[in-house]
Coordinates of C-alpha atoms and ligand atoms in Angstrom, one line a residue:
M1 CA 75.1 -55.2 56.1
K2 CA 75.5 -57.9 53.4
L3 CA 75.5 -61.3 55.1
W4 CA 77.1 -62.9 52.0
K5 CA 79.8 -60.2 51.3
G6 CA 82.9 -62.5 52.0
R7 CA 83.3 -63.7 48.4
F8 CA 83.1 -60.3 46.8
A9 CA 85.9 -58.0 46.0
K10 CA 83.7 -55.0 45.5
A11 CA 80.3 -53.7 46.6
S12 CA 77.2 -54.3 44.5
A13 CA 75.7 -51.4 42.6
S14 CA 73.0 -49.7 44.6
S15 CA 70.7 -50.0 41.6
A16 CA 71.3 -53.8 41.8
D17 CA 70.6 -53.8 45.5
E18 CA 67.3 -52.1 44.8
F19 CA 66.4 -54.5 42.1
N20 CA 67.4 -57.5 44.1
A21 CA 65.7 -56.6 47.3
S22 CA 62.4 -58.2 48.3
I23 CA 62.0 -56.5 51.7
G24 CA 59.5 -54.1 50.2
F25 CA 57.0 -56.9 50.0
D26 CA 58.3 -59.9 52.0
Q27 CA 58.3 -58.0 55.3
R28 CA 54.7 -59.2 55.4
L29 CA 56.3 -62.6 56.4
Y30 CA 58.1 -61.2 59.5
R31 CA 56.0 -63.2 62.0
E32 CA 56.4 -66.5 60.1
D33 CA 60.1 -65.8 59.6
I34 CA 60.6 -65.4 63.3
T35 CA 58.4 -68.3 64.2
G36 CA 60.5 -70.5 61.8
S37 CA 63.8 -69.2 63.3
I38 CA 62.7 -69.8 66.9
A39 CA 61.8 -73.4 66.0
H40 CA 65.1 -73.8 64.2
A41 CA 67.1 -72.3 67.2
K42 CA 65.3 -74.7 69.6
M43 CA 66.1 -77.6 67.4
L44 CA 69.8 -76.6 67.2
G45 CA 69.8 -76.5 71.0
K46 CA 68.0 -79.8 71.5
Q47 CA 70.4 -81.5 69.1
G48 CA 73.5 -80.1 70.7
I49 CA 74.5 -78.1 67.6
L50 CA 74.2 -75.0 69.7
T51 CA 74.5 -74.9 73.5
P52 CA 71.3 -74.6 75.5
E53 CA 72.3 -71.1 76.5
E54 CA 73.0 -70.0 72.9
S55 CA 69.7 -71.4 71.8
Q56 CA 67.8 -69.7 74.6
Q57 CA 69.5 -66.4 74.0
I58 CA 68.6 -66.5 70.3
V59 CA 65.0 -67.5 71.1
Q60 CA 64.6 -64.7 73.6
A61 CA 66.1 -62.1 71.3
L62 CA 63.9 -63.2 68.4
Q63 CA 60.8 -62.8 70.6
E64 CA 61.9 -59.3 71.5
I65 CA 62.5 -58.5 67.9
L66 CA 59.0 -59.7 67.1
A67 CA 57.6 -57.4 69.7
D68 CA 59.6 -54.5 68.5
I69 CA 58.6 -55.0 64.9
E70 CA 55.0 -55.1 66.0
A71 CA 55.6 -51.9 68.0
G72 CA 57.0 -50.3 64.9
K73 CA 60.4 -49.9 66.4
I74 CA 62.4 -51.7 63.7
E75 CA 63.2 -50.2 60.3
F76 CA 64.0 -52.7 57.6
T77 CA 66.6 -51.8 55.0
V78 CA 67.1 -52.6 51.3
E79 CA 70.7 -53.2 52.1
S80 CA 69.7 -56.3 54.0
E81 CA 67.7 -57.4 51.0
D82 CA 64.9 -59.5 52.4
I83 CA 63.0 -60.3 55.5
H84 CA 65.3 -63.2 56.4
M85 CA 68.5 -61.2 56.4
N86 CA 66.9 -58.1 57.9
I87 CA 65.9 -60.1 61.0
E88 CA 69.2 -61.9 61.2
T89 CA 71.1 -58.6 61.0
V90 CA 69.0 -57.1 63.8
L91 CA 69.6 -60.3 65.8
T92 CA 73.3 -60.1 65.4
E93 CA 73.3 -56.4 66.2
R94 CA 71.6 -57.2 69.5
I95 CA 73.4 -60.4 70.7
G96 CA 76.6 -60.4 68.7
Q97 CA 78.5 -63.6 67.9
T98 CA 75.6 -65.9 69.1
G99 CA 73.3 -64.3 66.6
K100 CA 75.6 -65.3 63.8
K101 CA 75.1 -69.0 64.8
L102 CA 71.4 -69.1 64.0
H103 CA 71.9 -69.8 60.3
T104 CA 73.8 -73.0 61.0
A105 CA 72.2 -76.0 59.1
R106 CA 69.8 -73.7 57.3
S107 CA 69.6 -71.8 54.0
R108 CA 67.4 -69.0 53.0
N109 CA 65.9 -71.4 50.5
D110 CA 64.3 -73.6 53.1
Q111 CA 63.7 -70.6 55.3
V112 CA 61.6 -68.8 52.6
A113 CA 59.8 -72.0 51.8
V114 CA 58.8 -72.5 55.4
D115 CA 57.7 -68.9 55.8
F116 CA 55.6 -69.0 52.7
R117 CA 53.9 -72.2 53.8
L118 CA 53.2 -70.9 57.3
Y119 CA 51.8 -67.8 55.8
L120 CA 49.5 -69.7 53.5
K121 CA 48.3 -71.9 56.4
K122 CA 47.3 -68.8 58.3
E123 CA 45.6 -67.2 55.2
S124 CA 43.8 -70.5 54.3
A125 CA 42.1 -70.3 57.7
A126 CA 41.1 -66.7 57.2
V127 CA 39.6 -67.5 53.7
D128 CA 37.9 -70.5 55.2
E129 CA 36.2 -68.4 57.8
L130 CA 35.1 -65.8 55.2
L131 CA 33.6 -68.6 53.1
S132 CA 31.8 -70.0 56.1
Q133 CA 30.2 -66.5 56.7
L134 CA 29.2 -66.3 53.1
L135 CA 27.6 -69.8 53.3
D136 CA 25.7 -68.9 56.5
T137 CA 24.4 -65.8 54.8
L138 CA 23.3 -67.7 51.6
L139 CA 21.6 -70.3 53.7
A140 CA 19.7 -67.7 55.8
L141 CA 18.6 -66.0 52.6
A142 CA 17.6 -69.3 51.0
K143 CA 15.5 -70.1 54.0
E144 CA 13.8 -66.8 53.8
H145 CA 13.0 -67.1 50.1
Q146 CA 11.6 -70.6 49.7
E147 CA 8.3 -69.1 48.4
T148 CA 9.9 -66.4 46.3
I149 CA 9.2 -67.5 42.7
M150 CA 11.4 -66.1 39.9
P151 CA 12.3 -67.0 36.3
G152 CA 15.1 -69.5 35.9
Y153 CA 17.2 -68.8 32.8
T154 CA 19.3 -70.5 30.2
H155 CA 21.0 -68.4 27.6
L156 CA 19.7 -65.5 29.7
Q157 CA 16.3 -66.3 28.2
R158 CA 13.4 -67.2 30.5
A159 CA 13.4 -71.0 30.8
Q160 CA 11.5 -72.5 33.7
P161 CA 10.2 -71.0 37.0
V162 CA 12.3 -71.7 40.0
T163 CA 12.5 -70.3 43.6
L164 CA 15.0 -67.7 44.6
A165 CA 16.0 -70.2 47.4
Y166 CA 16.9 -72.8 44.7
H167 CA 19.0 -70.2 42.8
L168 CA 20.8 -69.2 46.0
L169 CA 21.4 -72.8 47.0
A170 CA 23.1 -73.4 43.6
Y171 CA 25.7 -70.8 44.7
Y172 CA 25.7 -72.3 48.2
Q173 CA 26.9 -75.6 46.6
M174 CA 29.6 -73.8 44.6
F175 CA 31.0 -71.9 47.5
A176 CA 30.8 -75.1 49.7
R177 CA 33.0 -76.8 47.1
D178 CA 35.4 -73.8 47.1
K179 CA 35.7 -74.3 50.9
E180 CA 36.4 -78.0 50.4
R181 CA 39.0 -77.1 47.7
F182 CA 40.9 -74.7 50.0
C183 CA 40.8 -77.4 52.8
D184 CA 42.2 -80.0 50.4
C185 CA 44.9 -77.6 49.2
L186 CA 45.8 -77.0 52.8
T187 CA 46.7 -80.7 53.2
R188 CA 49.5 -80.1 50.7
I189 CA 50.6 -76.7 52.1
D190 CA 50.9 -78.3 55.5
R191 CA 54.2 -80.1 54.9
L192 CA 57.5 -78.9 56.3
P193 CA 60.3 -77.8 54.0
L194 CA 62.7 -76.6 56.7
G195 CA 65.8 -78.6 57.3
S196 CA 66.5 -79.1 53.6
G197 CA 69.3 -76.6 53.5
A198 CA 70.1 -75.0 50.2
L199 CA 69.1 -78.1 48.2
A200 CA 71.1 -81.1 49.3
G201 CA 70.4 -81.4 53.0
T202 CA 72.9 -80.5 55.7
T203 CA 75.8 -82.2 57.4
Y204 CA 74.3 -81.7 60.9
N205 CA 72.4 -84.1 63.0
T206 CA 69.1 -82.1 62.7
D207 CA 65.7 -83.2 63.7
R208 CA 63.1 -82.3 61.1
D209 CA 60.3 -84.1 62.9
F210 CA 60.9 -81.9 65.9
L211 CA 60.7 -78.8 63.6
A212 CA 57.4 -80.1 62.1
S213 CA 55.8 -80.6 65.5
E214 CA 57.1 -77.2 66.8
L215 CA 55.7 -75.4 63.8
G216 CA 52.5 -77.4 63.6
F217 CA 53.1 -79.1 60.2
A218 CA 51.3 -82.3 59.6
S219 CA 54.3 -84.0 57.9
V220 CA 57.9 -83.5 56.7
L221 CA 58.6 -83.1 52.9
P222 CA 60.6 -86.2 52.0
N223 CA 62.9 -84.7 49.4
G224 CA 64.9 -81.5 50.2
M225 CA 65.4 -80.5 46.6
D226 CA 61.6 -80.6 46.0
A227 CA 61.1 -78.8 49.3
V228 CA 63.1 -75.7 48.3
A229 CA 62.3 -75.7 44.5
D230 CA 58.6 -76.2 44.0
R231 CA 55.8 -73.8 44.5
D232 CA 52.9 -76.1 43.5
F233 CA 51.3 -75.5 46.9
A234 CA 51.1 -71.8 46.1
L235 CA 49.8 -72.5 42.6
E236 CA 47.1 -74.7 44.0
F237 CA 46.1 -72.0 46.4
L238 CA 45.9 -69.4 43.6
N239 CA 43.8 -71.9 41.7
C240 CA 41.4 -72.1 44.6
C241 CA 41.4 -68.3 44.8
S242 CA 40.7 -68.1 41.0
I243 CA 37.7 -70.5 41.1
T244 CA 36.3 -68.7 44.1
M245 CA 36.6 -65.4 42.3
M246 CA 35.0 -66.9 39.3
H247 CA 32.0 -67.9 41.4
L248 CA 31.8 -64.5 43.0
S249 CA 32.1 -62.9 39.6
R250 CA 29.2 -64.9 38.1
F251 CA 27.0 -64.0 41.1
C252 CA 28.1 -60.3 40.8
E253 CA 27.1 -60.3 37.1
E254 CA 23.6 -61.5 38.2
L255 CA 23.4 -58.9 40.9
I256 CA 24.3 -56.2 38.4
L257 CA 21.7 -57.4 36.0
W258 CA 19.1 -57.9 38.7
S259 CA 19.6 -54.3 40.0
S260 CA 19.0 -52.8 36.6
V261 CA 15.6 -51.2 36.0
E262 CA 15.1 -53.8 33.2
F263 CA 15.1 -56.6 35.8
S264 CA 14.4 -54.7 39.1
F265 CA 14.6 -58.0 41.0
I266 CA 16.8 -56.5 43.8
E267 CA 18.0 -53.3 45.2
I268 CA 21.6 -53.2 46.5
D269 CA 21.8 -51.3 49.8
D270 CA 23.0 -47.6 49.6
A271 CA 25.9 -48.7 51.8
Y272 CA 27.2 -50.8 49.0
S273 CA 26.4 -48.6 46.0
T274 CA 27.9 -45.5 44.5
G275 CA 26.6 -42.5 42.6
S276 CA 27.6 -40.7 39.4
S277 CA 29.6 -37.5 39.4
I278 CA 27.4 -36.2 36.5
M279 CA 24.1 -38.1 36.5
P280 CA 22.3 -37.3 39.7
Q281 CA 19.8 -40.2 39.4
K282 CA 22.4 -42.9 39.2
K283 CA 22.9 -45.6 41.8
N284 CA 25.6 -48.0 40.6
P285 CA 26.5 -51.5 41.7
D286 CA 30.3 -50.7 41.8
M287 CA 31.1 -53.3 44.5
A288 CA 29.7 -56.1 42.4
E289 CA 31.5 -54.7 39.3
L290 CA 34.8 -54.4 41.1
I291 CA 34.6 -58.0 42.4
R292 CA 33.8 -59.1 38.8
G293 CA 36.8 -57.1 37.6
K294 CA 39.1 -58.3 40.4
S295 CA 38.5 -61.9 39.3
G296 CA 40.6 -61.1 36.3
R297 CA 43.3 -59.8 38.5
V298 CA 43.4 -63.0 40.5
Y299 CA 43.5 -65.2 37.4
G300 CA 46.5 -63.0 36.4
D301 CA 48.2 -63.8 39.7
L302 CA 47.8 -67.5 38.9
M303 CA 49.1 -67.1 35.4
A304 CA 52.0 -65.1 36.6
L305 CA 53.2 -67.8 39.0
L306 CA 52.6 -70.6 36.6
T307 CA 54.7 -68.7 34.1
I308 CA 57.4 -67.9 36.6
C309 CA 57.8 -71.6 37.5
K310 CA 57.6 -73.1 34.1
G311 CA 61.2 -73.0 32.9
L312 CA 63.1 -73.2 36.2
P313 CA 65.8 -75.9 36.4
L314 CA 66.0 -77.5 39.9
A315 CA 66.5 -76.3 42.6
Y316 CA 66.1 -72.7 43.8
N317 CA 66.4 -69.8 41.4
K318 CA 65.9 -66.2 42.2
D319 CA 62.9 -66.1 39.9
L320 CA 61.1 -67.7 42.8
Q321 CA 61.3 -64.4 44.7
E322 CA 58.6 -63.4 42.3
D323 CA 56.2 -65.9 43.9
K324 CA 55.2 -63.7 46.7
E325 CA 53.5 -60.6 45.3
P326 CA 50.9 -62.5 43.2
V327 CA 50.1 -64.6 46.2
F328 CA 49.8 -61.6 48.5
D329 CA 47.7 -59.8 45.9
A330 CA 45.4 -62.8 45.5
V331 CA 45.0 -63.2 49.3
D332 CA 44.1 -59.6 49.8
T333 CA 41.7 -59.6 46.8
V334 CA 39.9 -62.7 47.7
K335 CA 39.5 -61.8 51.4
A336 CA 38.3 -58.3 50.5
S337 CA 35.9 -59.5 47.9
L338 CA 34.4 -62.2 50.1
G339 CA 33.9 -59.8 52.9
I340 CA 32.2 -57.1 50.8
F341 CA 30.1 -59.6 48.8
T342 CA 28.7 -61.2 51.9
E343 CA 27.6 -57.9 53.4
M344 CA 26.2 -56.8 50.0
I345 CA 23.9 -59.8 49.7
R346 CA 23.0 -59.7 53.4
T347 CA 21.7 -56.2 53.1
M348 CA 20.2 -56.2 49.6
K349 CA 16.5 -55.8 49.2
V350 CA 14.7 -58.5 47.2
R351 CA 11.7 -57.4 45.2
E352 CA 9.7 -60.6 45.4
Q353 CA 6.8 -59.0 43.5
K354 CA 8.9 -58.2 40.5
M355 CA 10.4 -61.6 40.4
A356 CA 7.0 -63.2 40.6
E357 CA 5.6 -61.0 37.8
A358 CA 8.6 -61.9 35.6
A359 CA 7.9 -65.6 36.3
K360 CA 4.4 -65.3 34.9
Y361 CA 5.5 -64.4 31.4
G362 CA 7.9 -66.0 28.9
Y363 CA 6.1 -69.3 28.4
M364 CA 8.1 -70.9 31.1
N365 CA 5.4 -73.4 31.7
A366 CA 5.7 -74.8 28.1
T367 CA 7.7 -77.8 29.3
D368 CA 5.0 -78.5 31.9
A369 CA 2.3 -78.3 29.2
A370 CA 4.3 -80.8 27.2
D371 CA 4.6 -83.1 30.3
Y372 CA 0.8 -82.9 30.7
L373 CA 0.4 -84.4 27.2
V374 CA 3.0 -87.0 27.9
A375 CA 0.9 -88.1 30.9
K376 CA -2.0 -88.6 28.4
G377 CA 0.1 -91.1 26.5
I378 CA 1.5 -88.9 23.7
P379 CA 5.3 -89.4 23.0
F380 CA 7.4 -86.5 24.3
R381 CA 8.7 -85.4 20.9
D382 CA 5.1 -85.0 19.6
C383 CA 4.1 -83.1 22.7
H384 CA 7.1 -80.8 22.2
E385 CA 5.9 -80.1 18.6
I386 CA 2.3 -79.5 19.7
I387 CA 3.2 -77.1 22.5
G388 CA 5.8 -75.3 20.2
R389 CA 3.0 -74.6 17.8
M390 CA 0.8 -73.4 20.6
V391 CA 3.4 -71.0 21.9
L392 CA 3.8 -69.5 18.4
Y393 CA 0.0 -69.1 18.3
A394 CA -0.1 -67.6 21.8
I395 CA 2.7 -65.1 20.9
E396 CA 0.9 -64.1 17.8
N397 CA -2.2 -63.5 19.8
G398 CA -0.5 -61.7 22.6
K399 CA -1.5 -64.3 25.3
A400 CA 0.1 -66.4 27.9
L401 CA -0.5 -70.2 27.5
D402 CA -2.8 -70.2 30.5
E403 CA -4.8 -67.4 28.9
L404 CA -5.8 -69.5 25.9
T405 CA -9.5 -70.8 26.0
I406 CA -10.1 -74.5 26.3
E407 CA -11.4 -74.4 22.7
E408 CA -8.0 -73.0 21.7
F409 CA -6.3 -75.8 23.6
H410 CA -8.5 -78.4 21.9
S411 CA -7.6 -77.0 18.5
F412 CA -4.1 -78.2 19.2
S413 CA -4.9 -81.5 20.9
D414 CA -8.1 -83.3 22.2
A415 CA -6.0 -84.6 25.1
F416 CA -6.3 -81.3 27.0
G417 CA -8.8 -81.3 29.8
E418 CA -9.9 -78.4 32.1
D419 CA -7.2 -79.4 34.6
I420 CA -4.6 -78.0 32.2
Y421 CA -5.0 -74.6 33.8
E422 CA -4.2 -75.9 37.2
K423 CA -1.3 -78.0 35.9
I424 CA 0.5 -75.1 34.2
A425 CA 0.0 -72.5 36.9
V426 CA 3.5 -71.2 37.8
R427 CA 3.3 -72.6 41.3
S428 CA 2.3 -76.0 40.1
C429 CA 5.2 -76.0 37.6
I430 CA 7.6 -75.7 40.6
E431 CA 5.6 -78.0 42.9
A432 CA 5.4 -80.8 40.2
K433 CA 9.2 -81.3 40.0
K434 CA 10.0 -84.7 41.4
S435 CA 13.7 -85.4 40.7
A436 CA 16.2 -85.3 43.5
G437 CA 17.8 -81.8 43.7
S438 CA 15.0 -80.0 41.9
T439 CA 13.4 -76.6 42.5
S440 CA 10.2 -78.1 44.0
F441 CA 9.4 -76.5 47.4
A442 CA 9.8 -79.9 49.1
S443 CA 13.1 -80.6 47.4
V444 CA 14.5 -77.1 48.4
A445 CA 13.3 -77.7 52.0
R446 CA 15.2 -81.0 51.9
Q447 CA 18.3 -79.4 50.5
I448 CA 18.2 -76.9 53.3
A449 CA 17.6 -79.6 55.9
D450 CA 20.5 -81.6 54.5
I451 CA 22.8 -78.6 54.7
E452 CA 21.7 -78.0 58.3
A453 CA 22.3 -81.6 59.2
G454 CA 25.8 -81.3 57.8
K455 CA 25.2 -83.8 54.9
Ligands
LIG1 N1 64.3 -63.3 49.1 C1 64.5 -64.6 48.6 C2 63.2 -65.2 48.0 O1 62.2 -64.6 48.3 C3 64.9 -65.6 49.7 C4 65.7 -66.8 49.2 C5 66.9 -66.3 48.6 N2 67.8 -67.4 48.3 C6 68.9 -67.3 47.6 N3 69.6 -68.4 47.4 N4 69.3 -66.2 47.1 O2 63.1 -66.1 47.3

C-alpha cells in the first residue's frame, strides 16, 4: 500500500515503483529503523502527543515486528518502497488506526537520517574492533621479529638495513591512525537528526533531547535542514574506509612482492593462497591481490557519494537514496578485507634467512661508511663523494664494501682504520642509529614498550 497515495489520481507505473524502491538494499536498516521508531513513539507518549496506551501499543507491536523480521516471517514489498514504509505498513496491518499515528511529527527524511547514523555508529564499532585485532597481530609479529634484519627500500631499491619489526611498526602506526580517524569521525556521526521533520521542524511539542538519550546520541543536531540534507558524516566515514584500504593495499603489494621467488621473504599460508587451473606449480597470493583491488572499489564508493551530493539544493532530494549502497559496500569490503588480512599475516611464514641474506648485499652500509668518515672530521658532502667512488669501484670488482681490503680502503681515504669493518657490518648499521623513532634495536624496543604502555 502507498502511504502517500491521497494526492494522486492514478497509480504509479510499476516500472516507476521498481525504479523508485530502495527496499532491495535499505532493508539492511530494519533494526535501526525500528529502534528509531520505538524511541519516537515513546517520545510522543511522554509528550502527550499520543496517549500512553497508544504509545505502548506501538512500541510493543514494533518489538514483535522486529522479532518477526529476524525470524524471517515478514516479507518486504517493492510496493511499500523502502524500509520505513514497509515497517509502518506492517504496523498498521497489525494494530490498525493506532499504527497510523506513529508518523506524527516525523518525516522519512529525519527517519532515514537517524537510521543511517545509527547504522554507522554500529559499524564504526565493528571496524574499530577489527582494527584492534590487526594492531594486536602486528605488535605480536613485531615483538617476534626484533632481530630479523632485512633491507629497507626507497624507490624499491635497497636503501638501508632495517629490522622487520621496524617495518611492521611503521604499519602499526598507520593503522593506529586509521583507528583514531574512525573514532574522530564517530564524534560527528553521533549526533541526532530525528525530530527535524521534513526540513523545517514540526508544530508539535517534541523532545529531541529525550530522543537523543533514548537512542544513545551524544548530542542533537542544531539545525533541522542540515540534519536531513547533509551526508558529510557518511562521506567522512568513506574517507576513513578509503585511507584504511590504501594502507592495506600498500601492505598487500609488499606481501605479493615478498612472496615471489625473486624476494622469497615470506610464504603466505596455504589457507590464504590459491592455485592455478593450468599451471600446477602455482601458489598465488590472491587474497592480497583482492584487497589491493578492492581498495579501488572503496575509493569508488567515496567518489560516488561525493558526486551524488555535490549539486543538491537544500534540503532532501531523492538523489540521497543513492547514499546507502556505496556505504554498505564500503562497510562490507573494509570489514572483510581487515579480517582476511589479519589472518593472512598472522599465519604467514617469515623467511628470516632470506631477509638477512638480502640485507648483506646492495651497498646498504654506504651511508654508514660515509658517517664513519664524518666522525673523522671530513665534511659530509666529501664523504658522500668518496664512498660513491668506492661503491662504483666495488661494483666493478664484484665485491661488497666490507669485502674490500684495508689497502683498497686507504686508496680512497687515509682516514679509514681497521675498525671500519666492524662499523659497516649490517648489524652495526642498525645498532648505530641514534635518532628517536629509528630502526635501532633499542629504539624499536622502546617503540614497542611505548605502544604497550598506551603512549
Ligand atoms: N528511501 C528514502 C531514502 O533512502 C527515504 C527518504 C524518502 N524521503 C522522501 N521525501 N521521499 O532516502
